[in-house]
Amino acid sequence: MALTLKCRCGLADRLRGLPLIVTLVATLGVWSGWGPAVISASAASPSAPSADAAQPEAVSADAALSGRLDAVLHNALAQQQIVGAVVVAARDGQIVYQRAVGMADRENGKAMSLDTRFRLASMSKAVVSVAALALADQGMIGLDDPVTRWIPSFTPMFRGKVEQGITIRNLLTHTAGLSYGFLEPADGPMAQAEVSDGLDNPPITLEENIWRLASVPLYYEPGTGWRYSLAIDVLGEVVSRAGGDTLPAVVKNLVTGPLGMTATGFVADKPEMLAAAYVWADGKPRLMAETEIVPHGNSATRYEPGRALDEQAFPSGGAGMVGTAVDYLKFLEALRQEGGPVLKPQTARAMTADQVSPIFSQRQNVPEGKNSDVVAPGWGFGFGGAVLLHPEKAEYGAGEGTLSWSGAYGSHFFMDRNNGISFVVLTNTTPTGMAGPFAVSLAQAVYGNTAADKAKKK
C-alpha cells in the first residue's frame, strides 16, 4: 500500500522524508540477531550480496551502524510499536546488518527468525512490476500498448465515455485513473462493485476482480493525474496473459527463480514459518482477527491474514505476495546492480527515474499545478515505487533516485544506488511498522543523520 497526495491530520511534514502510507497512517490517528551470515548466491544469481570480512576502514562504521539500528529496534519493542521484525541492510553488496528481534507469534511464544515469512502486501508491487518490465525487455509487451490488447474487456470509463485508453505504462505508474477501495468512502463505487483491494480473501478469481474494477468510473482521464490504485493487480493479469501462465508461475520464471528467492511467492511455502499479524490500536499491538476491519477517516481497510495460507486465493499483484527479508534484499540488490539477471541495465535505471512527468508532458489537459512530486514532497514515482527526486527535501541522507515503498502489514524498503545501499525491514505490526517515527528513525540510523543534522549542513 501507499499514500495519496494529501494528509488531513497534520503529519505530512513529520513524515515527508519517507514515502510510506502517509494518508492511511495519519487517518488512523496512531500517533497521540545480526551477524556475518551470508545470503547464499545461486548460480543464476551471482551478484547476491555476501558478508565476507569487511575492509578495516569499514569496521568502525559498521559497528556504529549496528549500534544505531539496535537502538531503534530496542526502543520500538520497548514502546510496543511493533511485536517483531527482521532487518537486513547491505552496502556495496556486503551485508552490514542482519537481525531478527521480538516475536513472530507472541501468543504461542515463537521468536522471530531470519527465516520468518511475512505478508509483503504492497511490497509485492515492485516484484510484479519487474516481471512486466522483463516481458517488455523480451519484446513480449510494449509499455505503450493499450491494456485492451491483453484484457479486451477492461475499458473503465471517465465521465461516461472512453476517450483515452489505459496503457501498460499508466498501470506501472498509477496514472491510469484507477483507485483503491480503502481510499474511498465505505459506500463508494469500489465498495458497491465489491472490488477487492487484495488484502481480503473473497472467493473470486483475479479475472473476476478486474471485471468488477472495470465497472467503476475512472477518477481522471488516463495520463492526467496520479492516484495510488489497483493498477498493479490489473498489470498482474496482463503479465499472466502475456507470459502464458498463471501470475505466480510467470513471476517465478522471470524474477524470483532467477534471483534465488526460494521463500517468496503468492502463498506461504512453510505455513509454520509465517509471522502472525498484529494491528496497533489503543497504544499497543493486538493480534488481528480472522477478518480485521481497520477504520480510517470515512473509509476502512479489510484485512484477512489467512489469505497468505490459502492456495485458492486469487494472486493479487499489488498486495498478495509472501516472503522473507533476505529474499527481498536479493531483489533490491539485483535492481541496485542495474538489473542483474532479470532486467536490462537501462530498464533497471528507468525504475529509479521520474516516470510521471514525461506522461504529464504528453497531455495537454493535465490540471494546472501538477508536478513530479506526486507521492510526497521531494518524492516522485518511477516503476515499482516512489523515487527520491529532490534529496534536500528528505529527512535522511539518501541519494537522488532512491527507490522506496512499503507494505500494509508493517514493512518497508529502500534502495539507494548512488550510495550502494539496500535496506529491508519486515515487521508483523500495522501500521506502525511501515511508516511514521519508526520508519524514519530506521532510515536516519542507516545514514547516521537526522533532519536536524541535514538542516545544519544547509
CSV table of C-alpha atoms in Angstrom, one decimal, residues 1-2 18-21 82 84-86 118-124 321 323-325 328 404-414 423-435 438-439 442:
chain,number,residue,atom,x,y,z
A,1,MET,CA,0.0,0.0,0.0
A,2,ALA,CA,1.0,3.6,-0.2
A,18,LEU,CA,9.8,8.6,3.7
A,19,PRO,CA,7.0,7.9,1.2
A,20,LEU,CA,5.3,5.4,3.4
A,21,ILE,CA,1.5,5.2,3.6
A,82,ILE,CA,6.0,-3.5,16.9
A,84,GLY,CA,8.7,-8.3,16.0
A,85,ALA,CA,10.9,-7.5,13.0
A,86,VAL,CA,13.6,-8.7,10.7
A,118,PHE,CA,5.9,-12.2,6.1
A,119,ARG,CA,2.9,-10.9,4.2
A,120,LEU,CA,4.6,-8.4,1.8
A,121,ALA,CA,1.4,-6.6,0.9
A,122,SER,CA,2.3,-3.6,-1.4
A,123,MET,CA,5.9,-4.6,-1.5
A,124,SER,CA,4.6,-7.1,-4.0
A,321,MET,CA,3.0,-12.0,-2.0
A,323,GLY,CA,8.4,-13.7,1.5
A,324,THR,CA,11.5,-13.1,3.7
A,325,ALA,CA,13.7,-10.1,4.3
A,328,TYR,CA,13.7,-9.2,-0.7
A,404,SER,CA,11.2,3.1,-1.7
A,405,TRP,CA,7.9,1.7,-0.8
A,406,SER,CA,6.1,-0.1,2.0
A,407,GLY,CA,3.5,-2.8,2.8
A,408,ALA,CA,0.3,-2.5,4.8
A,409,TYR,CA,1.1,-5.4,7.2
A,410,GLY,CA,4.1,-3.3,8.5
A,411,SER,CA,7.1,-3.3,6.2
A,412,HIS,CA,9.2,-1.1,4.0
A,413,PHE,CA,12.3,-0.9,1.9
A,414,PHE,CA,14.6,1.5,0.1
A,423,PHE,CA,17.6,-1.9,3.1
A,424,VAL,CA,14.6,-4.0,4.1
A,425,VAL,CA,12.6,-4.1,7.3
A,426,LEU,CA,9.7,-6.6,7.7
A,427,THR,CA,7.6,-6.3,10.8
A,428,ASN,CA,4.3,-8.1,11.7
A,429,THR,CA,2.6,-4.9,13.1
A,430,THR,CA,0.5,-2.4,11.1
A,431,PRO,CA,0.6,0.5,10.7
A,432,THR,CA,3.5,1.3,13.0
A,433,GLY,CA,5.9,-0.9,11.2
A,434,MET,CA,5.5,0.7,7.8
A,435,ALA,CA,5.6,4.4,8.5
A,438,PHE,CA,9.8,4.0,13.5
A,439,ALA,CA,10.4,4.0,9.7
A,442,LEU,CA,15.5,3.4,10.9
